[in-house]
Short mmCIF file of C-alpha atoms in Angstrom, two decimals:
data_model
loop_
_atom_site.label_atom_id
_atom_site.label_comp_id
_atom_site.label_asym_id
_atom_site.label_seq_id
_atom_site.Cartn_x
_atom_site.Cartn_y
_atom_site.Cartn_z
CA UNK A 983 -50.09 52.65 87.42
CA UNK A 984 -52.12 50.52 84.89
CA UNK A 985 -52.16 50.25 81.35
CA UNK A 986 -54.01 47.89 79.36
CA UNK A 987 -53.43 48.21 75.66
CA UNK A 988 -53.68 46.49 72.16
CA UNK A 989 -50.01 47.53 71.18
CA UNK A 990 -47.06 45.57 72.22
CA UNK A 991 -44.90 46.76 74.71
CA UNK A 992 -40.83 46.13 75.48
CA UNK A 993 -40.21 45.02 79.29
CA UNK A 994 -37.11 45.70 79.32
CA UNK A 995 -37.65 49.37 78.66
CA UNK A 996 -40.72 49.93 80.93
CA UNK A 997 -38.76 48.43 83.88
CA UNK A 998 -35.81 50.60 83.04
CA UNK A 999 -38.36 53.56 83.49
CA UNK A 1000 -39.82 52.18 86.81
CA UNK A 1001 -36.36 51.59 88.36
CA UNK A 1002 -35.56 55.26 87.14
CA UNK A 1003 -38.84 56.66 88.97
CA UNK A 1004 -38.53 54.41 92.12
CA UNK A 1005 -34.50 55.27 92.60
CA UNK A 1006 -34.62 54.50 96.63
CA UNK A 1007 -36.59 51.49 96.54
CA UNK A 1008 -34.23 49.11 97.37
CA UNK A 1009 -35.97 45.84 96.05
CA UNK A 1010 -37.92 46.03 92.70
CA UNK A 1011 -39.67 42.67 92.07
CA UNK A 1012 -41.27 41.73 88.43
CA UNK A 1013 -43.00 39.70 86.41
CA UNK A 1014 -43.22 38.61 82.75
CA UNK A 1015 -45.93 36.64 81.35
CA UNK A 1016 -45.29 35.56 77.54
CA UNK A 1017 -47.01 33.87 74.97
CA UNK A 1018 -45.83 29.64 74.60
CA UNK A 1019 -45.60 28.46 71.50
CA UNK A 1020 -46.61 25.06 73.14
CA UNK A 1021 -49.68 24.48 75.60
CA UNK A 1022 -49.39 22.11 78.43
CA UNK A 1023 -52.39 22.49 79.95
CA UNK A 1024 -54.62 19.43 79.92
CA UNK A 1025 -57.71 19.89 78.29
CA UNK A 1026 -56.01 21.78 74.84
CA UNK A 1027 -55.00 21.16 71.77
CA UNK A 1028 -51.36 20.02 71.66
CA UNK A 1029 -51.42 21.46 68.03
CA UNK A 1030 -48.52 23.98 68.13
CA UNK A 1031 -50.22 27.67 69.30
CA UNK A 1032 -49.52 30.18 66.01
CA UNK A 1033 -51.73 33.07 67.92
CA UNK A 1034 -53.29 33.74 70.88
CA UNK A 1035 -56.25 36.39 71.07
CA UNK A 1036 -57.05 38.05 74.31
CA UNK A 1037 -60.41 39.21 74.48
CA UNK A 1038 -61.07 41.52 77.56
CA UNK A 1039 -64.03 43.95 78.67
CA UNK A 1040 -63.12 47.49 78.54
CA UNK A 1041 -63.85 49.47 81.27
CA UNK A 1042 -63.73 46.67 83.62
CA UNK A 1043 -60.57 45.53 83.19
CA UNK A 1044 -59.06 48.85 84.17
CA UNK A 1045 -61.28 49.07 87.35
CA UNK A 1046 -60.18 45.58 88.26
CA UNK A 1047 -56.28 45.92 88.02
CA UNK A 1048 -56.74 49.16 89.81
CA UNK A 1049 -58.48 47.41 92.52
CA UNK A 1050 -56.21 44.93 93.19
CA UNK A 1051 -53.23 47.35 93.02
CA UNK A 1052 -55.14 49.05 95.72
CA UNK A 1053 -55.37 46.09 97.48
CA UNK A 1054 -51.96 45.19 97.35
CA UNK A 1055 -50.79 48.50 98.93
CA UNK A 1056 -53.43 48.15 101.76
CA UNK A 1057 -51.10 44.87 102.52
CA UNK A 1058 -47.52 45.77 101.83
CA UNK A 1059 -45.55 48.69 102.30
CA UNK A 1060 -45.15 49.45 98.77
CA UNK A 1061 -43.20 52.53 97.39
CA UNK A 1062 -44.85 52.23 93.69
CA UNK A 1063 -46.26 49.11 91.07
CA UNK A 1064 -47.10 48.98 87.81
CA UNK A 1065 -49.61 46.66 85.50
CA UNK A 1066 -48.88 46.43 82.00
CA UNK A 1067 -51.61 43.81 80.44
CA UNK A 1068 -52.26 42.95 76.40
CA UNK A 1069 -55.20 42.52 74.77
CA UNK A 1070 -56.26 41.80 71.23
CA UNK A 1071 -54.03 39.63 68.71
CA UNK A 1072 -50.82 37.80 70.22
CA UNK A 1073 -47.88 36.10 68.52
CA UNK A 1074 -45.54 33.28 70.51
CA UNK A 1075 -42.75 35.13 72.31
CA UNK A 1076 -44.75 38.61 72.59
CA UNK A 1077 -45.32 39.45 76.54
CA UNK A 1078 -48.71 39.50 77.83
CA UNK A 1079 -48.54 40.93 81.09
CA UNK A 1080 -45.97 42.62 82.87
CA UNK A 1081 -46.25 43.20 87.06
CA UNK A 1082 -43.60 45.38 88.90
CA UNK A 1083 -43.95 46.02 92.54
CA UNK A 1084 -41.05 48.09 94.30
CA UNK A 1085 -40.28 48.73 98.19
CA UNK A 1086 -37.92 49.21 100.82
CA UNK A 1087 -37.31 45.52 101.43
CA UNK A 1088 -37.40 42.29 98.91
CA UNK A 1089 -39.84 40.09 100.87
CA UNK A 1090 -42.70 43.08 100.23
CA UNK A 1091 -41.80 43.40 96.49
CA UNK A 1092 -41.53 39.64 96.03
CA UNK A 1093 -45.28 39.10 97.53
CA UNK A 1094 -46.91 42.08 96.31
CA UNK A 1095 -45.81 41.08 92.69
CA UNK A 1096 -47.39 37.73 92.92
CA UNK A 1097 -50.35 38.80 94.41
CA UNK A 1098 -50.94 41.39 92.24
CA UNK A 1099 -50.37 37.83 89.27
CA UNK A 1100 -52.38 35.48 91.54
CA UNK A 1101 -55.56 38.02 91.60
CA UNK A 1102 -55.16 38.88 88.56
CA UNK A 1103 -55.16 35.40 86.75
CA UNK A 1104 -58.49 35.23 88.55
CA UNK A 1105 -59.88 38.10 88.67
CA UNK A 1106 -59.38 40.57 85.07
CA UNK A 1107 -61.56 39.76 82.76
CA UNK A 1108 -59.41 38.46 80.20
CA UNK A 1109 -60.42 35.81 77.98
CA UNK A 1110 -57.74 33.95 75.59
CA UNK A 1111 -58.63 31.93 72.28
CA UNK A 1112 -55.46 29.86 70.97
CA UNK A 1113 -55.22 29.72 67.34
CA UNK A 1114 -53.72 26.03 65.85
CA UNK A 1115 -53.87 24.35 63.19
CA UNK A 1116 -56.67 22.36 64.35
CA UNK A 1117 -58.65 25.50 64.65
CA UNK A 1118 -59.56 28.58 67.67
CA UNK A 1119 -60.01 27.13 71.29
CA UNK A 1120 -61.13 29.38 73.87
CA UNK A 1121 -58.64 28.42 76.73
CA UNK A 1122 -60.03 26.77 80.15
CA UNK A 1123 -59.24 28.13 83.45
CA UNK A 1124 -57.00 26.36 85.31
CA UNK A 1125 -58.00 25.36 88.87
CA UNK A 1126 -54.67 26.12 89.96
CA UNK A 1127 -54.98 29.56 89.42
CA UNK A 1128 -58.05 29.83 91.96
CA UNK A 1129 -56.00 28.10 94.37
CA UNK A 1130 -53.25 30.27 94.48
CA UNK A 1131 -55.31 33.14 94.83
CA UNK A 1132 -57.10 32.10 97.17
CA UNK A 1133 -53.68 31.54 99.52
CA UNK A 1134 -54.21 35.71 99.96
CA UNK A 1135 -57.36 35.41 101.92
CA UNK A 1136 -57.69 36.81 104.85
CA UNK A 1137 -58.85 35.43 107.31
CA UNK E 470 -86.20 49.31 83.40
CA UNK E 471 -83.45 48.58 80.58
CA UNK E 472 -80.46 47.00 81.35
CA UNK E 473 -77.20 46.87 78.97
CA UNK E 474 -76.09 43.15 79.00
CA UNK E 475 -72.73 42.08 77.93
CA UNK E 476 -71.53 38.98 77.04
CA UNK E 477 -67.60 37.61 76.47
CA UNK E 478 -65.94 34.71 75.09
CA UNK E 479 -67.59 31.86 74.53
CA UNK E 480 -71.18 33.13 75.56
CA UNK E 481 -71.03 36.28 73.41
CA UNK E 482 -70.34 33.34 70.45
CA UNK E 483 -73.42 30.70 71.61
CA UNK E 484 -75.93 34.10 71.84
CA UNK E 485 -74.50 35.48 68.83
CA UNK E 486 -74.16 38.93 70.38
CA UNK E 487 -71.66 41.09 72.83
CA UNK E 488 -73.88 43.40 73.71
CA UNK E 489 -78.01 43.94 74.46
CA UNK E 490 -80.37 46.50 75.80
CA UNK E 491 -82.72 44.56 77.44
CA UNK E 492 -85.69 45.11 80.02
CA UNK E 493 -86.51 42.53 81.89
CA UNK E 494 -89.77 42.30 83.61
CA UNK E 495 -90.31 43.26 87.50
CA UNK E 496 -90.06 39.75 89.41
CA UNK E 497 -86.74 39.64 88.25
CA UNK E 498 -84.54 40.51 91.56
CA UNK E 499 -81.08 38.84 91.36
CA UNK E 500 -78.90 37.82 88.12
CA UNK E 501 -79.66 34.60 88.73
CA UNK E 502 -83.37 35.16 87.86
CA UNK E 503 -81.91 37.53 84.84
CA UNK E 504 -80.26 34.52 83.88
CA UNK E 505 -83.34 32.27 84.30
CA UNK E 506 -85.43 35.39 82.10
CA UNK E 507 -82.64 35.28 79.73
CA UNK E 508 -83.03 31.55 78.87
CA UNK E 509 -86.60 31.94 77.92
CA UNK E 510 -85.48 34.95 75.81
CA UNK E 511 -84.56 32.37 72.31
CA UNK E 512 -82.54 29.03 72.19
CA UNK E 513 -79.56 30.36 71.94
CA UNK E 514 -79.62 32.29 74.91
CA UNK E 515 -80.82 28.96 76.74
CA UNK E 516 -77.73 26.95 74.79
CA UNK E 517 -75.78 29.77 76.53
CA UNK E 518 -76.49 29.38 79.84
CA UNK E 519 -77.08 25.98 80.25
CA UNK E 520 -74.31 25.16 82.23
CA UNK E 521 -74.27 27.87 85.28
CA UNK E 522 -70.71 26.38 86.68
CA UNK E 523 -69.17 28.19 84.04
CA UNK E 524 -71.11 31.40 84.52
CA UNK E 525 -69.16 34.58 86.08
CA UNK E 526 -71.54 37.69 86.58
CA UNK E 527 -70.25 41.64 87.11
CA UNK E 528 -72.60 43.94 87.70
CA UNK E 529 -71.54 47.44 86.80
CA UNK E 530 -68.00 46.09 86.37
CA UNK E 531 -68.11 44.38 89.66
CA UNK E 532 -67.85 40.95 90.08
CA UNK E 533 -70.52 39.17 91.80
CA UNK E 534 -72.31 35.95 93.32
CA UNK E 535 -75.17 34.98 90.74
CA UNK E 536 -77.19 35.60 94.28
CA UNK E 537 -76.78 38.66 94.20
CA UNK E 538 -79.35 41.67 94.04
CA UNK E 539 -79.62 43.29 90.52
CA UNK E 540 -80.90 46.87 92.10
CA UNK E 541 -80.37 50.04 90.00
CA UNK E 542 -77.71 48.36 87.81
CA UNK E 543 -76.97 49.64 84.16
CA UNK E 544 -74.68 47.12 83.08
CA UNK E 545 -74.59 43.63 83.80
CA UNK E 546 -72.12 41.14 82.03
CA UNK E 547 -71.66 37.43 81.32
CA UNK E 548 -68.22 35.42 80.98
CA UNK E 549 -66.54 32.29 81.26
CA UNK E 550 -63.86 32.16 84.48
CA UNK E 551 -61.02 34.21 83.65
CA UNK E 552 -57.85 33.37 81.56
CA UNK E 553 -55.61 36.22 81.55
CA UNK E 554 -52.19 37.04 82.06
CA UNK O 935 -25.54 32.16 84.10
CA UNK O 936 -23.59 34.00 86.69
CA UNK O 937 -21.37 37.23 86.27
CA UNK O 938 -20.17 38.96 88.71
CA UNK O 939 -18.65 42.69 87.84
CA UNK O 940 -17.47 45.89 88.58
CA UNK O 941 -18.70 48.12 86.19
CA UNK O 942 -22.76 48.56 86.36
CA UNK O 943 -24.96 47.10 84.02
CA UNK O 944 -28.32 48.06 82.87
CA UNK O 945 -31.45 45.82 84.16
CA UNK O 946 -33.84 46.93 81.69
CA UNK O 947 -31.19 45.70 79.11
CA UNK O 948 -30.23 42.39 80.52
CA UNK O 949 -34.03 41.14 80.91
CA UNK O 950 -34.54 42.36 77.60
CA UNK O 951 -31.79 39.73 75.96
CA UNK O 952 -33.19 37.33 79.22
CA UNK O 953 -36.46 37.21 77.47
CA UNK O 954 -34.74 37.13 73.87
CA UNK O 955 -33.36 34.07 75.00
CA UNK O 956 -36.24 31.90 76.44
CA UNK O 957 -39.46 33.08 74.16
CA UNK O 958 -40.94 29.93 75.14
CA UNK O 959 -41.06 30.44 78.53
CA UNK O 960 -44.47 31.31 79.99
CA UNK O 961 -43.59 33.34 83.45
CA UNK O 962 -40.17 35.53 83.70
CA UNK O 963 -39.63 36.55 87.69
CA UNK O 964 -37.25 39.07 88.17
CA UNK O 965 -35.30 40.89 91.22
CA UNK O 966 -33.70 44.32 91.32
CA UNK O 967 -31.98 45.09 94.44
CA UNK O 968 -30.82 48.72 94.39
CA UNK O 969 -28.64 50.99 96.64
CA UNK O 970 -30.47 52.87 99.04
CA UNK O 971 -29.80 56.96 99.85
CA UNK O 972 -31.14 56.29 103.36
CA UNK O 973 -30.31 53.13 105.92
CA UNK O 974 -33.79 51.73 107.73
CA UNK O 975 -31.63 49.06 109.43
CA UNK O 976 -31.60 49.61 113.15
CA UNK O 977 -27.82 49.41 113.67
CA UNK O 978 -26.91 51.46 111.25
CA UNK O 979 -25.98 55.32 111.11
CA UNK O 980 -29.42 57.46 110.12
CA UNK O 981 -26.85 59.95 107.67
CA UNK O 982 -27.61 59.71 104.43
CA UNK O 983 -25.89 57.07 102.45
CA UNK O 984 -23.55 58.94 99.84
CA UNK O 985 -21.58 55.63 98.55
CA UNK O 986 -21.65 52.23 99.24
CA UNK O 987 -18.26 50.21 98.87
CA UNK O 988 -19.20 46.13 98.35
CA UNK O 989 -16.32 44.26 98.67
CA UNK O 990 -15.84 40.05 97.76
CA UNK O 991 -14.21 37.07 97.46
CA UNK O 992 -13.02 36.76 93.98
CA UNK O 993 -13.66 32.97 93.24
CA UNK O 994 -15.50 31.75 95.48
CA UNK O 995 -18.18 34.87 94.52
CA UNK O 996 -18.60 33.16 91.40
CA UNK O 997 -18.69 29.40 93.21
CA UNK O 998 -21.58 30.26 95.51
CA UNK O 999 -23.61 31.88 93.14
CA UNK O 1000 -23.22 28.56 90.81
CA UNK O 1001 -23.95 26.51 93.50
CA UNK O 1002 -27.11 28.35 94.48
CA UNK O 1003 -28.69 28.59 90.55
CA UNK O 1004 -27.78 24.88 90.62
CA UNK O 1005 -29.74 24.07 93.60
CA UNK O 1006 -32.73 26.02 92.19
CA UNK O 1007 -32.80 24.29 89.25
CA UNK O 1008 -33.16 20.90 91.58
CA UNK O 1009 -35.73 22.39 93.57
CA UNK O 1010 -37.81 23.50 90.39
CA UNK O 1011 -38.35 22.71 87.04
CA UNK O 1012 -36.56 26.00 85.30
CA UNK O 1013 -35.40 27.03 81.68
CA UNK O 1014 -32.90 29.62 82.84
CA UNK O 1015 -31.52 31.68 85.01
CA UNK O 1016 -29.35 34.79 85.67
CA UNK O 1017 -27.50 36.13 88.09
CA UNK O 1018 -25.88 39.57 87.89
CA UNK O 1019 -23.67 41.19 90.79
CA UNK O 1020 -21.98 44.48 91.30
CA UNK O 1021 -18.60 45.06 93.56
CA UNK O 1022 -17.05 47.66 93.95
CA UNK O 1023 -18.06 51.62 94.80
CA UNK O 1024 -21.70 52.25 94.07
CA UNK O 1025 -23.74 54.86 94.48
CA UNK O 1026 -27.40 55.80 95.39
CA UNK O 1027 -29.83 54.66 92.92
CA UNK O 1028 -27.65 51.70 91.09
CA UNK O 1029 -28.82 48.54 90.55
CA UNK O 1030 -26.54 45.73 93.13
CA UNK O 1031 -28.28 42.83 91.70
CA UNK O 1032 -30.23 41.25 89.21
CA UNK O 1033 -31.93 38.02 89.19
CA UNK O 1034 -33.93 36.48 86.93
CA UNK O 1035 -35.34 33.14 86.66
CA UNK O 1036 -37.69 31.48 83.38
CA UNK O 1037 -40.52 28.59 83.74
CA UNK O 1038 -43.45 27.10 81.97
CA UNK O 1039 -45.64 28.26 85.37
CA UNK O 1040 -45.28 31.77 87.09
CA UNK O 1041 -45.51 30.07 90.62
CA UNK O 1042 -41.65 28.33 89.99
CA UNK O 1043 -40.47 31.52 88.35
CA UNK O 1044 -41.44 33.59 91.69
CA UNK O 1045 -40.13 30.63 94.23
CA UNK O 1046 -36.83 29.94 92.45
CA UNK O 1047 -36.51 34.07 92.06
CA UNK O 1048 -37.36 34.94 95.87
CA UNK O 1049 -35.13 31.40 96.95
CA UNK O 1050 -31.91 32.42 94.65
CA UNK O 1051 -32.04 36.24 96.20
CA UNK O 1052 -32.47 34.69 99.81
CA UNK O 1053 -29.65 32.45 99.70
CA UNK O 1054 -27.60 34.97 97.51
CA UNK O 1055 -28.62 37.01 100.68
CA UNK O 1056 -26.86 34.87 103.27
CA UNK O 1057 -24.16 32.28 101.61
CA UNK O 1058 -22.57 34.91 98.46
CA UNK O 1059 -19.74 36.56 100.03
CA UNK O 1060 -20.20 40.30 99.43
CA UNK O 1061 -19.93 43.08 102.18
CA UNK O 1062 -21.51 46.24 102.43
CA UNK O 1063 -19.67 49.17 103.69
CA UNK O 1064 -21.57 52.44 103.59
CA UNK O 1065 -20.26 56.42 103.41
CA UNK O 1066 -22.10 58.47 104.93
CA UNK O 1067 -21.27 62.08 106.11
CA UNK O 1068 -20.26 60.26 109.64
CA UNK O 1069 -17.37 58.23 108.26
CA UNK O 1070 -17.93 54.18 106.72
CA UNK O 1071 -19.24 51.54 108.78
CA UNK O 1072 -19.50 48.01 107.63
CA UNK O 1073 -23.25 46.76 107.68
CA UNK O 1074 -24.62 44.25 109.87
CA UNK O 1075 -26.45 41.44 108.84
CA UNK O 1076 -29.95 41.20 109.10
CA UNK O 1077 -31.53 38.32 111.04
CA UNK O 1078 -34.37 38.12 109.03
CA UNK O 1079 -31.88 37.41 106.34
CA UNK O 1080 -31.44 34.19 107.62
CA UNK O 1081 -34.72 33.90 108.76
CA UNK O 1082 -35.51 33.39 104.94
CA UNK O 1083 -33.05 31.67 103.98
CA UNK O 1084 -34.03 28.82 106.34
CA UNK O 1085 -37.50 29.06 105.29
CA UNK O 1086 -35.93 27.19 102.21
CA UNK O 1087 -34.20 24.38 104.30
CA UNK O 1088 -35.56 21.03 103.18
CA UNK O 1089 -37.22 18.81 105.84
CA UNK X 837 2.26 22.84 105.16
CA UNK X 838 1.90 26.33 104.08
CA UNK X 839 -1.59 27.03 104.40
CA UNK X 840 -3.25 30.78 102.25
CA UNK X 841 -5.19 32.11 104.75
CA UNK X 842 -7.80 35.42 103.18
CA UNK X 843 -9.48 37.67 105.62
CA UNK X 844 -12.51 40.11 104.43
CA UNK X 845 -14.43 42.86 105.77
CA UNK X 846 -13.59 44.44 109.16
CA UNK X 847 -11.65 41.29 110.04
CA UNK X 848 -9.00 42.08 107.48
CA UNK X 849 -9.37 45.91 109.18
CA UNK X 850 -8.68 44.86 112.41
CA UNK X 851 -5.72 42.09 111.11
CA UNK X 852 -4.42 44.58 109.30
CA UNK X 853 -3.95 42.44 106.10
CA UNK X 854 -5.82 40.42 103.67
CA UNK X 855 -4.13 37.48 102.91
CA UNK X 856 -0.79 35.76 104.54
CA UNK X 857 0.90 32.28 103.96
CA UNK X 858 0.86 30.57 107.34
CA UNK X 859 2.18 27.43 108.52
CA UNK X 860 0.37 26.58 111.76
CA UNK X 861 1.36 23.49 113.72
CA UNK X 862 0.39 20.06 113.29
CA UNK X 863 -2.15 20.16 116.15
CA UNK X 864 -4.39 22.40 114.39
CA UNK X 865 -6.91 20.06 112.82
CA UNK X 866 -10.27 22.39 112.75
CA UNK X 867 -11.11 25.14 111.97
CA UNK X 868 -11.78 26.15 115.26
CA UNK X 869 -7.98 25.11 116.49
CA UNK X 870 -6.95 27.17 113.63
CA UNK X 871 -9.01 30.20 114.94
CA UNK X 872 -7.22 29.48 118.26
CA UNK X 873 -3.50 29.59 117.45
CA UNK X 874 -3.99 32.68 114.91
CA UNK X 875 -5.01 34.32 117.97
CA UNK X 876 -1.71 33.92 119.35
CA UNK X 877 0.01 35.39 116.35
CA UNK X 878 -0.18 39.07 117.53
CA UNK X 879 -2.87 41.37 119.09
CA UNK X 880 -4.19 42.20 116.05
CA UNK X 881 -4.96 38.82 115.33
CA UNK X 882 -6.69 38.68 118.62
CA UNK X 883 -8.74 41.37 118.55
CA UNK X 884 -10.03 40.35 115.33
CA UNK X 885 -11.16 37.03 116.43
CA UNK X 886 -12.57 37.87 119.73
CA UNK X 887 -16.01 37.48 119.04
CA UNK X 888 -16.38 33.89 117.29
CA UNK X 889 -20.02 34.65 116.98
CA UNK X 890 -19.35 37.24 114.47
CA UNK X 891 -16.75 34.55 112.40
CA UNK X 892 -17.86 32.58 109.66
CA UNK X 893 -15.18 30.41 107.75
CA UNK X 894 -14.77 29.02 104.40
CA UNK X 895 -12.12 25.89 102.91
CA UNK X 896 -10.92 25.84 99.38
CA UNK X 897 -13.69 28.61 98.85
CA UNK X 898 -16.98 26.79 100.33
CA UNK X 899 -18.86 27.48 103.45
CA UNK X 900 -17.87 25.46 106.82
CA UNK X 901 -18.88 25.59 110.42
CA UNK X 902 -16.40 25.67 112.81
CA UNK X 903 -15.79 22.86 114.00
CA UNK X 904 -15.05 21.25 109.75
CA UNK X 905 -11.55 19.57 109.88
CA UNK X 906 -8.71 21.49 107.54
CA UNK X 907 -7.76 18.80 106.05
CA UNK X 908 -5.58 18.99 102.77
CA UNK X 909 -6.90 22.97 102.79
CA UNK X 910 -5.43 25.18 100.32
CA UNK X 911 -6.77 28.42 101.41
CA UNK X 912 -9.14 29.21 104.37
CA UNK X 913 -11.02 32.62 104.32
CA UNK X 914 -12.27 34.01 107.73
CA UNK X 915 -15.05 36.71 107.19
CA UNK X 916 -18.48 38.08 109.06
CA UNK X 917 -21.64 37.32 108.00
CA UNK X 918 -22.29 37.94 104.44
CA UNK X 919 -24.24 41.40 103.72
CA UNK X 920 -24.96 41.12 99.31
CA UNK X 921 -28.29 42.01 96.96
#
């Protein structure tokens, strides 16, 4: 399932509501992407972060998660997974993104879940603008990112 | 044949628009002439897309190579790599 | 942080208060290993699982879990981490085991996550003995348990 | 020297006990020797350690192989491969 919305959302609570609809998967894998307060990525402002905006195209960015959920069942035996992802106007500490893969065994909920991060990093159009005090900077992408996608080739 | 063109981020700020019904003429085949038409379209535009390393294409919301054919599209958008999650 | 217990807790909950506690970390990876109503292992009975006894070593439980969050927080830089296990009778559907590990990058988060739950895997001492309609049988380990684990072994 | 010795899972099933004080002799110096003169304790003890493939061994409450000298042990713990998550 996908849902990609400009309200915050509690983690906790959604994956209390995925473990309660996948109750014989035995290995639930997720991920939590939040907002730093800090950025330590090179080519930014190390100005302290007081908001983050996440721009997105609508439309797209629903076909695109649902794609690569797609994908990721073609290559794990996956019982169920769920993307949550933010858009709009963020505050330090709010989560952006939340991934949760379940299956029969760990090693296909572990992979799935970062696959499903990995492709996404590179692939939803998201686009974030920190806020500082020095002023709004659209954020670079990282060439790391591409590079750990691209370990999910195939060949 | 009229085209909706989108643009995100930092190129919807240098052309001073998200969005644009535009028609470009015949001998443009791929969105890589589109982008080459678009350039001539006002200097903004051309600020825009002056450097095409940064320049992700979808074409009715699918990504694609800047070689790529245009065909019957409806929608074709312009953005920056990706930053989300 | 470690606790081990014999009372259930709820996920959704603890990585709530997880979260609460490191708002300045970019990339939460979490693991939920559940309890099974059916066995896929080969060497086990194909009756459905109606309870699930786990029994441990009191002490040392608690040592080898220590040991293992210690180790991942050599092997990567980390901001926290949790580990939550159940003993005792279970039943189908709860939660045996919680991890949850907090980083600047999502690709620590995920190794230290999936390394903690392999090595949990083959060094905490737990065992599993299921009820099923045939009578209890202890489970076997799995040898791609340890397969895993080793994939971890430094050079 | 009095020695705690734990047994777990279907070892403790087939010793028929989970923990005893034990005193073995002097000439027990590894783990292994120890596995060897608990066998001569009583059937039950035998039977439980017949397969030392399926025997994994801990002193003072960490992991050893084997062949690990005792030692100064406190307590030595004799279970089957671990099965948690």
């Amino acid at each position: 399932m996908i849902r990609v919305q400009g309200t915050p959302f509690d983690p906790g609570a959604e994956i209390k509501s995925f473990l309660g609809r996948n109750p014989n998967s035995g290995g639930i894998a997720t991920f939590i992407g939040q907002v730093r307060d800090f950025q330590p990525v090179q080519n930014s402002s190390s100005s302290e972060v007081t908001s983050l905006e996440l721009e997105h195209y609508p439309g797209m960015t629903e076909k695109e998660l649902e794609r690569i959920v797609e994908d990721s069942f073609t290559r794990w035996p996956l019982d169920d997974a769920l993307v949550i992802h933010l858009y709009g106007q963020l505050k330090p500490g709010d989560s952006i993104v939340l991934v949760c893969t379940a299956a029969t065994h760990r090693g296909d909920a572990f992979a799935s879940c970062e696959f499903i991060m990995d492709w996404l990093k590179t692939k939803a159009p998201f686009w974030k603008r920190e806020q500082t005090q020095a002023g709004t900077t659209w954020v670079d992408a990282r060439a790391n990112d591409t590079e750990r996608a691209d370990r999910w080739a195939k060949d | 044949m009229a085209v909706k063109v989108l643009y995100f981020s930092w190129i919807k700020e240098k052309v001073g628009a998200g969005e644009e019904l535009l028609s470009p003429p015949d001998s443009v085949e791929t969105v890589s002439d589109f982008v080459d038409w678009l350039r001539t379209q006002s200097p903004a535009h051309d600020s825009a897309f002056e450097n095409l390393k940064q320049i992700r294409a979808a074409v009715d919301q699918v990504h694609v190579p800047l070689e790529s054919r245009i065909g019957l599209a409806k929608e074709i958008a312009f953005f920056p790599p990706v930053t989300g999650g």
